XYZ file of N, CA and C in Angstrom:
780
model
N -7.631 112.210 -13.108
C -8.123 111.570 -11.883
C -9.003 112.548 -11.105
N -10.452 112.158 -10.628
C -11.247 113.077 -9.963
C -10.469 113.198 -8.555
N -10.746 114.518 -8.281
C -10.314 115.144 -7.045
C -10.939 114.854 -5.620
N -10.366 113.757 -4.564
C -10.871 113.677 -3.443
C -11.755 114.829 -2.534
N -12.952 114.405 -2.770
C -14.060 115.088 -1.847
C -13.298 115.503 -0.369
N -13.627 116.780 -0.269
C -12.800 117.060 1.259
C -13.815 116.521 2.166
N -13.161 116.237 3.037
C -14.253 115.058 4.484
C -14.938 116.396 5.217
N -16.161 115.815 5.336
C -17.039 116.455 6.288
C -17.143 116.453 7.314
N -17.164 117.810 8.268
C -16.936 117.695 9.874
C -18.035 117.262 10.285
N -18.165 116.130 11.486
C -19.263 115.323 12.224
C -19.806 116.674 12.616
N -20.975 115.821 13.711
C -21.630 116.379 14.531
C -21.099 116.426 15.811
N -21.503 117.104 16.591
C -20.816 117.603 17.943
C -22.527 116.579 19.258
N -22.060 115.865 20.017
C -22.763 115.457 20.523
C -22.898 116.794 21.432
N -24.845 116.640 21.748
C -24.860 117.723 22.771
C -25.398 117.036 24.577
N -25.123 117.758 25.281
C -25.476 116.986 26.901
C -26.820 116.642 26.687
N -27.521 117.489 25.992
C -29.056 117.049 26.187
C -29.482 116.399 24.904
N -29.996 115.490 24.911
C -30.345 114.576 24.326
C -31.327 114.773 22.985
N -32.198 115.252 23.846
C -33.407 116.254 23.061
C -33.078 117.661 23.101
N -32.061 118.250 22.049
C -31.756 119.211 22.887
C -32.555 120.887 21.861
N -31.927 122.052 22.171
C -33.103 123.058 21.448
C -32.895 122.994 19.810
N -31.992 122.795 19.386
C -31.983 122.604 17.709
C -32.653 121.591 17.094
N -32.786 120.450 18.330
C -33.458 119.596 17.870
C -34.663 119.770 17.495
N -35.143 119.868 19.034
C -36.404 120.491 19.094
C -37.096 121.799 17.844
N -36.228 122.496 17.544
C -36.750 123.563 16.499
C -36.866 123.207 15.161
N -36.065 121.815 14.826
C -35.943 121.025 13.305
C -37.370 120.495 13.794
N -37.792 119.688 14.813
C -38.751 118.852 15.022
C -40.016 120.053 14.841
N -39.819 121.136 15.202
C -41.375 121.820 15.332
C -41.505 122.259 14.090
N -40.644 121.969 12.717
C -40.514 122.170 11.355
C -41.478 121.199 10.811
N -40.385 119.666 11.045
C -41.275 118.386 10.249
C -42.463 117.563 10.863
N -42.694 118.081 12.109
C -43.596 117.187 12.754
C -44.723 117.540 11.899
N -45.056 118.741 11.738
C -46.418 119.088 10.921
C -46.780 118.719 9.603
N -45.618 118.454 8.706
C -44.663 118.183 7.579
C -45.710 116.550 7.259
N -44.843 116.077 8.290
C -45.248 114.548 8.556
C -46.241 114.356 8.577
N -46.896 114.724 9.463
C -48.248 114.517 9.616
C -49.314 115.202 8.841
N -48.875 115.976 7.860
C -50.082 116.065 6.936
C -49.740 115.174 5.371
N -48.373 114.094 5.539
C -47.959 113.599 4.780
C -48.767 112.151 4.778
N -48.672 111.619 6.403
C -48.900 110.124 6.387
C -49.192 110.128 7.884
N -49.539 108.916 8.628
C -50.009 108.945 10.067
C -48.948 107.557 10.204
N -47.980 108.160 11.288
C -47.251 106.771 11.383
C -48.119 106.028 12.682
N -48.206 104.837 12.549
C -49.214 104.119 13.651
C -47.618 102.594 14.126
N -47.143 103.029 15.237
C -46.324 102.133 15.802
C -46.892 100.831 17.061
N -46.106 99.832 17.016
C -46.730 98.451 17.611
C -45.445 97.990 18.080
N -45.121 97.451 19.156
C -43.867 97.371 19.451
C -43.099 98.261 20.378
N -43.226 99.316 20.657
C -42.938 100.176 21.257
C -42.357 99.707 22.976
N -42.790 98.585 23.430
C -42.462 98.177 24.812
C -41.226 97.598 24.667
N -40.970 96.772 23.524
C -39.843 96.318 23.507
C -38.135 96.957 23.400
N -38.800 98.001 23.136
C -37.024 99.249 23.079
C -36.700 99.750 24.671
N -35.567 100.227 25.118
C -34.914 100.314 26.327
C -35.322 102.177 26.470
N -36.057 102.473 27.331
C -36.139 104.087 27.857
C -35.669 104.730 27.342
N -34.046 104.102 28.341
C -32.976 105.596 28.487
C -31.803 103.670 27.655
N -30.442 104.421 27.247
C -29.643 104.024 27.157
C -29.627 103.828 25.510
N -28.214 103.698 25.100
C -27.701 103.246 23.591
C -28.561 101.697 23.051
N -28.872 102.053 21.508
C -28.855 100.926 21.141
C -29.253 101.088 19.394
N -29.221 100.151 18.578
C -29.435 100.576 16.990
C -30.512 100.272 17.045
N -31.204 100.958 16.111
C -33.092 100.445 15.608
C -32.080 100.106 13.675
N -32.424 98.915 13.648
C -32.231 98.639 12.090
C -33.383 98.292 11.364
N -33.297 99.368 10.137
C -35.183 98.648 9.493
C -34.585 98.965 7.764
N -35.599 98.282 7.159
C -35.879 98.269 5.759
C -35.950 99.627 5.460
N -35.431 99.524 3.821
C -35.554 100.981 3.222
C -36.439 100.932 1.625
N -37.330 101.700 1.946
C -38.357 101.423 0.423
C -38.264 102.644 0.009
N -38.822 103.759 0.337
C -39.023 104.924 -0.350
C -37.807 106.270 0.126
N -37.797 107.207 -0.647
C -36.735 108.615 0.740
C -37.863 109.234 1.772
N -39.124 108.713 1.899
C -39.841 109.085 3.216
C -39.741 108.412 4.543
N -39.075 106.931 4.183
C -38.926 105.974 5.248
C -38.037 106.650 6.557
N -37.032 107.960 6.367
C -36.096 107.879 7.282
C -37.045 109.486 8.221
N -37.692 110.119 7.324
C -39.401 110.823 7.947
C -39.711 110.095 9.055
N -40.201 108.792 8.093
C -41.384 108.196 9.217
C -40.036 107.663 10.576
N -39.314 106.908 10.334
C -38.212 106.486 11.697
C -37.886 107.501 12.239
N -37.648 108.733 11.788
C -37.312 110.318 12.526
C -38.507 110.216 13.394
N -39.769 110.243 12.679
C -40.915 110.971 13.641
C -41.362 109.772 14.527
N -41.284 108.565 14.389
C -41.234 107.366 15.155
C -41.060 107.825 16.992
N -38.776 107.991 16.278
C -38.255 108.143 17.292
C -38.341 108.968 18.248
N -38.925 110.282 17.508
C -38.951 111.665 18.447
C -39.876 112.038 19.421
N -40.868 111.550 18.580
C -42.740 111.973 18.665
C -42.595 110.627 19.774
N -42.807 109.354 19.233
C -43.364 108.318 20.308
C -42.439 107.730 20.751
N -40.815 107.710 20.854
C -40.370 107.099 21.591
C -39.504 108.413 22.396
N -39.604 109.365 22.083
C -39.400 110.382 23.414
C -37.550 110.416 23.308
N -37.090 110.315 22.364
C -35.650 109.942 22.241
C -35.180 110.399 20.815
N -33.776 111.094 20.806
C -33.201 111.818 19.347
C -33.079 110.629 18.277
N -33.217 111.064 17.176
C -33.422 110.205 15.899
C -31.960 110.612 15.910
N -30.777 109.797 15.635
C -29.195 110.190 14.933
C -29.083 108.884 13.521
N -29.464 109.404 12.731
C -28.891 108.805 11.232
C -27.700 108.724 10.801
N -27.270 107.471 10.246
C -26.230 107.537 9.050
C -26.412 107.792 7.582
N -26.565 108.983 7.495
C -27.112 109.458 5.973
C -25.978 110.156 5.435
N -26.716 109.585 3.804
C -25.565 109.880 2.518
C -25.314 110.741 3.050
N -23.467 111.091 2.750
C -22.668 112.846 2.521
C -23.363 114.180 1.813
N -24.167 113.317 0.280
C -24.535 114.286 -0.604
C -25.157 115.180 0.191
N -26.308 114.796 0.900
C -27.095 115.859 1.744
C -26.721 116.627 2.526
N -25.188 115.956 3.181
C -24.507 117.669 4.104
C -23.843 118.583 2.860
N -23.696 118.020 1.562
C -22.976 119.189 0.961
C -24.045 120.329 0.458
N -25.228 119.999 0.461
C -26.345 121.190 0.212
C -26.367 122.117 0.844
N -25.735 123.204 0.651
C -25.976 124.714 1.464
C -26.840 124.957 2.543
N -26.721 125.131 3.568
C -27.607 125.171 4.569
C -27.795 124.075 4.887
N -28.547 123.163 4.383
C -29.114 121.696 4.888
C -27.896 120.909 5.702
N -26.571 121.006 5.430
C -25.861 120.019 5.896
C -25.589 121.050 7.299
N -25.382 121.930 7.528
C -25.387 122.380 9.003
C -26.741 122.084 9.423
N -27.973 122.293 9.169
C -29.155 121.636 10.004
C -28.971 120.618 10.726
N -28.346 119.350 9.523
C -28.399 118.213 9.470
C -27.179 117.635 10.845
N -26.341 118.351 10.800
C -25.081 117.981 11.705
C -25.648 118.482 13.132
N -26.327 119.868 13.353
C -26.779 120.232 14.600
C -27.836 119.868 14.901
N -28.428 119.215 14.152
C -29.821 117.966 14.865
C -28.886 116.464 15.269
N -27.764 116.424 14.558
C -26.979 114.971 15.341
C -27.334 113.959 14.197
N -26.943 114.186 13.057
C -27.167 113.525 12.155
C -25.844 112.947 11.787
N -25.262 112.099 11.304
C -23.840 111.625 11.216
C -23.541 111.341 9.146
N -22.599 112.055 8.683
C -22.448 111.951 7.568
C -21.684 110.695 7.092
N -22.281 109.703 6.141
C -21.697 108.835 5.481
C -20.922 108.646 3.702
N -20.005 108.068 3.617
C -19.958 108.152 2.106
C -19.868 106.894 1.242
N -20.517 106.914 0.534
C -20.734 105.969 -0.463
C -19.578 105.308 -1.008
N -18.628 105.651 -1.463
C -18.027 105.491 -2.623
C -16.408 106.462 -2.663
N -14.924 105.768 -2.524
C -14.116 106.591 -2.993
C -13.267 107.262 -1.271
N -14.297 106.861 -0.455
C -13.989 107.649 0.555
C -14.122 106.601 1.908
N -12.898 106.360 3.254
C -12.887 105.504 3.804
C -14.257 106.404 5.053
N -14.882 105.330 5.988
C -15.678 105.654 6.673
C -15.298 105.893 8.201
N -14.101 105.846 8.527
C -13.751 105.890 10.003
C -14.443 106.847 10.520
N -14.372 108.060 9.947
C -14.882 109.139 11.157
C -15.887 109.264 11.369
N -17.151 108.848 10.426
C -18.556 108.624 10.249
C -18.709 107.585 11.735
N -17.738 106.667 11.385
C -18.202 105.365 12.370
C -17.484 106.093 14.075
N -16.744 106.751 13.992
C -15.787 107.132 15.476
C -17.114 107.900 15.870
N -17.835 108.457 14.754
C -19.159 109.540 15.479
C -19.896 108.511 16.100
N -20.361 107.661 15.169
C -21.214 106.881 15.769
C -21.068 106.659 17.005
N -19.719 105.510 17.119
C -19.024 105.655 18.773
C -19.565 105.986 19.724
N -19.323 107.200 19.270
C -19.370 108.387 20.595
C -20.726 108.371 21.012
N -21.657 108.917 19.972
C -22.870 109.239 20.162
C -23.647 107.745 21.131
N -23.739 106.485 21.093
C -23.724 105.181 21.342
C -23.154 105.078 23.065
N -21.586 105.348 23.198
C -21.085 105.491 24.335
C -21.634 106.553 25.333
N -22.343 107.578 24.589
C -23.061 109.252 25.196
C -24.563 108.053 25.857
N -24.779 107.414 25.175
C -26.072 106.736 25.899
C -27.201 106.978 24.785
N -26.728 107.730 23.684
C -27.887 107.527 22.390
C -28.131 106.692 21.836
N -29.643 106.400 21.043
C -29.569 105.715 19.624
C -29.295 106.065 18.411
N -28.819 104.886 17.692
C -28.663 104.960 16.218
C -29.511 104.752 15.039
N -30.019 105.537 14.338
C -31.142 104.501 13.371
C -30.264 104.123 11.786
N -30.307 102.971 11.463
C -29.671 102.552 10.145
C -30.822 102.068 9.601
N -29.986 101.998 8.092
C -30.732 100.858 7.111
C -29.911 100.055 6.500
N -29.925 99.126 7.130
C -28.392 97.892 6.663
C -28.290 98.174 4.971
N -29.506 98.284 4.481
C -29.329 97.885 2.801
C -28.494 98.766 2.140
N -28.357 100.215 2.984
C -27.451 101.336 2.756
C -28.067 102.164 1.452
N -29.163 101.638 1.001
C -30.350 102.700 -0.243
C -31.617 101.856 -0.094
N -32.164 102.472 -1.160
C -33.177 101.800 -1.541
C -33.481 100.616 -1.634
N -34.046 99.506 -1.723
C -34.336 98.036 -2.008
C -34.404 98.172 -3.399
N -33.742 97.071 -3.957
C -33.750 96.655 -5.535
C -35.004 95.967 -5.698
N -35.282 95.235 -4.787
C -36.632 94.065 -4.651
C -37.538 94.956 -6.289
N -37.512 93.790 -7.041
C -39.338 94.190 -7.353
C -40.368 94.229 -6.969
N -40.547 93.260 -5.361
C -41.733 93.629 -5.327
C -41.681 94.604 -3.336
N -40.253 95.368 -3.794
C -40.205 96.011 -2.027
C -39.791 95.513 -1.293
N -39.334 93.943 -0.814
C -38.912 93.340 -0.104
C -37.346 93.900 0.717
N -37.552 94.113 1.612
C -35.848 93.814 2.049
C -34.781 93.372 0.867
N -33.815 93.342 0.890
C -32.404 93.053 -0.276
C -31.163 92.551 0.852
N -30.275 92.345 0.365
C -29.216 91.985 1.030
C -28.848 93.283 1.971
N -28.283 93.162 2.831
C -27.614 94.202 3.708
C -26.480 94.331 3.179
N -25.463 95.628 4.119
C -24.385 95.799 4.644
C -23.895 95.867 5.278
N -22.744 95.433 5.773
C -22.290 94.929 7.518
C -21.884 96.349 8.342
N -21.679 97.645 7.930
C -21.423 97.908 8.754
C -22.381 98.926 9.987
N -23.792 97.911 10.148
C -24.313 98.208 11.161
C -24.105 97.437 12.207
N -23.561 95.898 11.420
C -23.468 94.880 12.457
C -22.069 95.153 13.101
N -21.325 95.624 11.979
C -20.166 96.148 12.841
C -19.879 97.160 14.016
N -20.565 97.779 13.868
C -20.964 99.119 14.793
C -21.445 98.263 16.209
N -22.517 97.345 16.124
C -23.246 96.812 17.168
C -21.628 95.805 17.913
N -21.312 95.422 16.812
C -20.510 94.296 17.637
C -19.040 95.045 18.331
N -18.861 96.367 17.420
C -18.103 96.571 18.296
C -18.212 97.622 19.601
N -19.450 98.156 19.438
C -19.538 98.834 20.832
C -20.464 98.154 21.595
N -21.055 96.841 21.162
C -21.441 96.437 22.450
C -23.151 96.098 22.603
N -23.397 97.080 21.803
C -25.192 97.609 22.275
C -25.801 96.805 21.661
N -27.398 96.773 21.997
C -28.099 95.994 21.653
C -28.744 96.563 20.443
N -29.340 95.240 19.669
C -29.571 95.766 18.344
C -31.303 95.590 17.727
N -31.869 96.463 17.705
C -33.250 96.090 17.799
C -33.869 96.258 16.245
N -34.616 95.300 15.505
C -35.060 95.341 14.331
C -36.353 96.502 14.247
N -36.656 96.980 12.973
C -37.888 97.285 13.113
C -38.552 96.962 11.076
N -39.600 97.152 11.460
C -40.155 96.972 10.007
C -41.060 97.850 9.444
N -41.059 98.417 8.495
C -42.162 99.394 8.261
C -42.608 99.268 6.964
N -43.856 99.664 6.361
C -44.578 99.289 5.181
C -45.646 100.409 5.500
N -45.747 100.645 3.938
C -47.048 102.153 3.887
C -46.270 103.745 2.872
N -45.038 103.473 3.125
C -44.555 104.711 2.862
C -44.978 105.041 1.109
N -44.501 103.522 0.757
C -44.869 103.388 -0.780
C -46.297 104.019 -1.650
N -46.840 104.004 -0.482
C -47.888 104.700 -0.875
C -48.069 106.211 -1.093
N -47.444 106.458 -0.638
C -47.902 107.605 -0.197
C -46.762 108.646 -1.277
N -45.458 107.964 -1.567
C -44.295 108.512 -2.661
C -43.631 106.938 -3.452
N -44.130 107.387 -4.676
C -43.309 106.178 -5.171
C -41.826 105.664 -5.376
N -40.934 104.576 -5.125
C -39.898 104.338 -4.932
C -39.287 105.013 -6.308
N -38.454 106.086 -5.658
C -37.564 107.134 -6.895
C -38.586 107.604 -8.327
N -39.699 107.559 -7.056
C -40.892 108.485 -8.262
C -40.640 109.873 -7.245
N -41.578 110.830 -8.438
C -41.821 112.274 -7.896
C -43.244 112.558 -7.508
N -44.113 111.817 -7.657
C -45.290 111.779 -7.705
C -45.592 112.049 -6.317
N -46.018 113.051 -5.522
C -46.435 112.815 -4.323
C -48.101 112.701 -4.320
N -48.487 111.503 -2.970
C -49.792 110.806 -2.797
C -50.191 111.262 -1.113
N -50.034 112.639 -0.842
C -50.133 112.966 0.686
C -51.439 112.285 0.613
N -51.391 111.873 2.129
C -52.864 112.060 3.268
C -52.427 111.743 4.515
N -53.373 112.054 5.769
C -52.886 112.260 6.540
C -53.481 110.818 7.728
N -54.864 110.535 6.499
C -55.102 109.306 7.247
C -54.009 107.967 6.313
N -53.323 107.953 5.708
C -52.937 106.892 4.833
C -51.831 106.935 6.000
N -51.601 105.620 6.537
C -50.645 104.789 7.252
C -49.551 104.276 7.329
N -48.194 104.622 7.729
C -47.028 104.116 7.802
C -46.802 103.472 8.995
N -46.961 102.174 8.776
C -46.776 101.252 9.738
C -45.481 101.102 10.347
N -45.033 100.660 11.374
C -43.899 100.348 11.792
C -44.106 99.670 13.136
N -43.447 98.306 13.069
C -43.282 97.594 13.912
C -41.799 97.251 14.512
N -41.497 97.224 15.811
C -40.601 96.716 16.299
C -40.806 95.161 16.858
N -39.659 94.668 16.546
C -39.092 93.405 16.823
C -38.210 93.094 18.430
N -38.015 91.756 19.059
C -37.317 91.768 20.064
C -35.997 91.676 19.383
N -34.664 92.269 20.589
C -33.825 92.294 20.016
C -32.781 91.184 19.422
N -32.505 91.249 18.143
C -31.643 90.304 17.776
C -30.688 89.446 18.722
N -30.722 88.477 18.784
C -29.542 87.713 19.241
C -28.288 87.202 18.755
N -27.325 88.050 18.840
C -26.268 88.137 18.358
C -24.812 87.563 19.232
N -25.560 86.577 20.478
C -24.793 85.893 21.149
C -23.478 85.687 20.036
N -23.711 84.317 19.278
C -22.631 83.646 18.723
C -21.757 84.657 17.734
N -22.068 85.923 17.619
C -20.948 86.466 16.921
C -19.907 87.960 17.661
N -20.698 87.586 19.167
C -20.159 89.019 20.100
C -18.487 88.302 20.391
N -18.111 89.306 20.844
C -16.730 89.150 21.710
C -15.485 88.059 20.995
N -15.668 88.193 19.873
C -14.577 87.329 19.068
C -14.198 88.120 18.103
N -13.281 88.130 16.733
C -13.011 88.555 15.865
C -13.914 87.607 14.487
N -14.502 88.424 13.526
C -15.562 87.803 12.643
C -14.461 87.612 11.417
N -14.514 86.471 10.655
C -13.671 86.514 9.550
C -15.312 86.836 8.543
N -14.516 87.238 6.954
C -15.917 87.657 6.165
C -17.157 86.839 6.121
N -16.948 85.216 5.964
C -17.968 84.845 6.135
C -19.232 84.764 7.110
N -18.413 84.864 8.668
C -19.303 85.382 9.776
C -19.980 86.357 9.664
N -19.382 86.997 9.719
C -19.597 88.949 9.130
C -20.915 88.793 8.311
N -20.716 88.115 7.157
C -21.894 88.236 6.222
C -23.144 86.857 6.818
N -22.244 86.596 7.387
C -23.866 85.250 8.369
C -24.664 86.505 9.449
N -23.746 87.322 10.007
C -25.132 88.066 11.062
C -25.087 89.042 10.470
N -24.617 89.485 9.080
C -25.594 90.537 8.768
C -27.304 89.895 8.154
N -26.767 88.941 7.832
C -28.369 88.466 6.949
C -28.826 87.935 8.101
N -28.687 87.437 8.849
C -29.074 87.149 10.161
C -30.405 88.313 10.144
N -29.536 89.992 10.186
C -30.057 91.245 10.734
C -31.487 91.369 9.578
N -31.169 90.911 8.465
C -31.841 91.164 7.343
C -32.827 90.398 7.446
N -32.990 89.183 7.939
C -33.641 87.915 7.867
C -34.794 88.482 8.754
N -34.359 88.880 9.895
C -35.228 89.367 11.418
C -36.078 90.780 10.968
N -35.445 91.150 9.809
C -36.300 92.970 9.621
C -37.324 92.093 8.457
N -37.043 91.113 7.758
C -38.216 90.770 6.487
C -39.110 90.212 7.355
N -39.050 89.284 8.290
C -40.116 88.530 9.172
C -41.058 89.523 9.599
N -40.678 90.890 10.148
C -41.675 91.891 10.230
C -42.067 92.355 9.305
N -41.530 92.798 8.150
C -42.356 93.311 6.889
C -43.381 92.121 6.573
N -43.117 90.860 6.491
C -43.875 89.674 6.621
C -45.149 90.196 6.519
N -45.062 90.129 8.846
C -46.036 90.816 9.433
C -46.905 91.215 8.973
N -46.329 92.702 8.571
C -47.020 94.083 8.091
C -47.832 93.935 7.137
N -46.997 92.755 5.908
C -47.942 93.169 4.554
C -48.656 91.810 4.194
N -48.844 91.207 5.400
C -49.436 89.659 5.292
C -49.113 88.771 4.032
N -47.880 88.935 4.064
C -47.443 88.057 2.627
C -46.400 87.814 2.967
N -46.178 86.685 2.346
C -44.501 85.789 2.483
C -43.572 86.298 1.214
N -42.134 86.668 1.831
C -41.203 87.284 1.213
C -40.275 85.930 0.690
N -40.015 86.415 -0.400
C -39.000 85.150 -1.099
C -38.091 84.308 -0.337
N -37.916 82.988 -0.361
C -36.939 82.321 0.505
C -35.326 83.614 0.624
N -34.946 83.588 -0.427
C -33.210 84.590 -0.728
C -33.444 85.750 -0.960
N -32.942 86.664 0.053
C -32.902 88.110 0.034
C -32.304 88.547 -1.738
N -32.978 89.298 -1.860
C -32.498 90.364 -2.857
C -30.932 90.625 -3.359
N -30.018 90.319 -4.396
C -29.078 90.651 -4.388
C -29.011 91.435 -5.532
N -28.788 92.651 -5.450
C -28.244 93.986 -6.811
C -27.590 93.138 -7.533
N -26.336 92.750 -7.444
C -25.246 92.478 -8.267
C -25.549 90.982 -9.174
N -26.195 90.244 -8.323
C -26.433 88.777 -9.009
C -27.651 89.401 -9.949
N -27.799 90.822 -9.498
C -29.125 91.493 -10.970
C -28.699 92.214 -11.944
N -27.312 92.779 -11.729
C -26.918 93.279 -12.544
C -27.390 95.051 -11.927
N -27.749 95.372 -10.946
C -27.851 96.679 -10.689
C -27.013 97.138 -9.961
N -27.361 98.551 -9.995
C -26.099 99.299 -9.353
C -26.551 99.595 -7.735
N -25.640 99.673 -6.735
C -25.829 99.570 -5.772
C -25.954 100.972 -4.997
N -25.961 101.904 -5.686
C -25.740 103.163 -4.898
C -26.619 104.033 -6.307
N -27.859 105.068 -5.383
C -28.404 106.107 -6.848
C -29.612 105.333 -7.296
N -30.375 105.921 -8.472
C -31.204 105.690 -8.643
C -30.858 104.965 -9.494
N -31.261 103.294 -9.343
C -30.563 102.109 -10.283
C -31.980 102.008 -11.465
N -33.251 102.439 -11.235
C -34.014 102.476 -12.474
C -33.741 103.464 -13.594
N -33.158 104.653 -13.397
C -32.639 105.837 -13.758
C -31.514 105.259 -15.040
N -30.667 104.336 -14.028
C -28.986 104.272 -14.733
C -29.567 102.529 -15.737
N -30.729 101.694 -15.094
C -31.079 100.721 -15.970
C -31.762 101.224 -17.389
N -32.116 102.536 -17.658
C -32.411 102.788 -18.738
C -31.246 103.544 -19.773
């Protein structure tokens, strides 16, 4: 029997928001970024100043959570805090970066998520945002589309309360191919990202969700992030989200990798 992964210590919320570690990771990738891709944002009026709330968006390439980092920092003046894979805090060095910029460790597989989610909590109740990607990896889509979600962003929202704001982004693909190595820098090539008004999640607040609810406002969440990719890539996305399993793929990792 494999040996339980020892749990990883959260992040420590700090008083300041933007605070100097942040700031010193940011004077790393901002330059990073921007000689990678030019993120160009639309939407921007619709998110709240100051106060908690989730940004939920689509996941296509491993540059997408770049471009929502530099989104959040650069133009909305506010800390990027992720729920990203565990694997990346166990990398030497990287996972202390990762925890003292306010990054929150998640696990895939084998391992329950409470303390990941109690961080969240906190960070949320502190008056921060959260950035997720319901799909929890990559999109299976063949052709990029959004895929089915996972609930526990909607869970997070419903149980602390906050408001939950979509966003959509398209461009990244270009620039790195989905679980290719190939990098396609430029600095004029465009990562779009649009924000959405916030979901309305009236009919599923302040009650207890049995599974089928649960899985009605997560696609709900999913439904509201494809209408903006829509948007973005002037094309209509399939009536039925994406499902791995009704494909026979694997839901976690590089599923073109393990399909061969």
């Amino acid at each position: 029997m494999a040996k339980p992964k020892k749990e990883l210590p959260m992040p420590k919320i700090n008083s300041s928001e933007r605070h100097f570690v942040l700031a010193l990771v940011a004077s790393i990738l901002i330059p990073i970024v921007r000689l990678l891709f030019k993120v160009e944002p639309k939407g921007i009026e619709k998110l709240p100043k100051h106060g908690s709330y989730i940004l939920v968006s689509n996941h296509v390439t491993n540059l997408d959570a770049l471009a929502v980092a530099y989104f959040v920092y650069v133009q909305l003046k506010r800390a990027p805090h992720f729920l990203a894979k565990e694997s990346l805090f166990r990398i030497p060095g990287i996972g202390g970066i990762l925890r003292a910029a306010g990054q929150i460790p998640v696990y895939r597989s084998g391992h329950r998520n409470d303390t990941p989610l109690k961080a969240a909590h906190a960070y949320l109740k502190a008056g921060h945002s959260i950035a997720i990607f319901p799909e929890g990896t990559l999109t299976r889509s063949p052709d990029l589309w959004p895929m089915r979600g996972k609930s526990g962003a909607i869970r997070l929202a419903l149980e602390t309360g906050v408001p939950v704001y979509p966003v959509g982004q398209w461009g990244s693909e270009k620039v790195l191919p989905q679980y290719g190595s190939k990098f396609r820098p430029g600095f004029w090539k465009p990562v779009r990202i649009l924000v959405g008004d916030e979901i309305d999640l009236s009919d599923y607040r302040k009650r207890q969700l049995n599974p089928d609810q649960l899985n009605d406002a997560t696609k709900l969440v999913m439904q509201t992030i494809t209408q903006l990719v829509e948007e973005l890539r002037g094309e209509k996305a399939p009536l039925e989200l994406w499902d791995p399993a009704k494909a026979g793929q694997t839901t976690s990792g590089n599923f073109k990798k393990a399909r061969k």
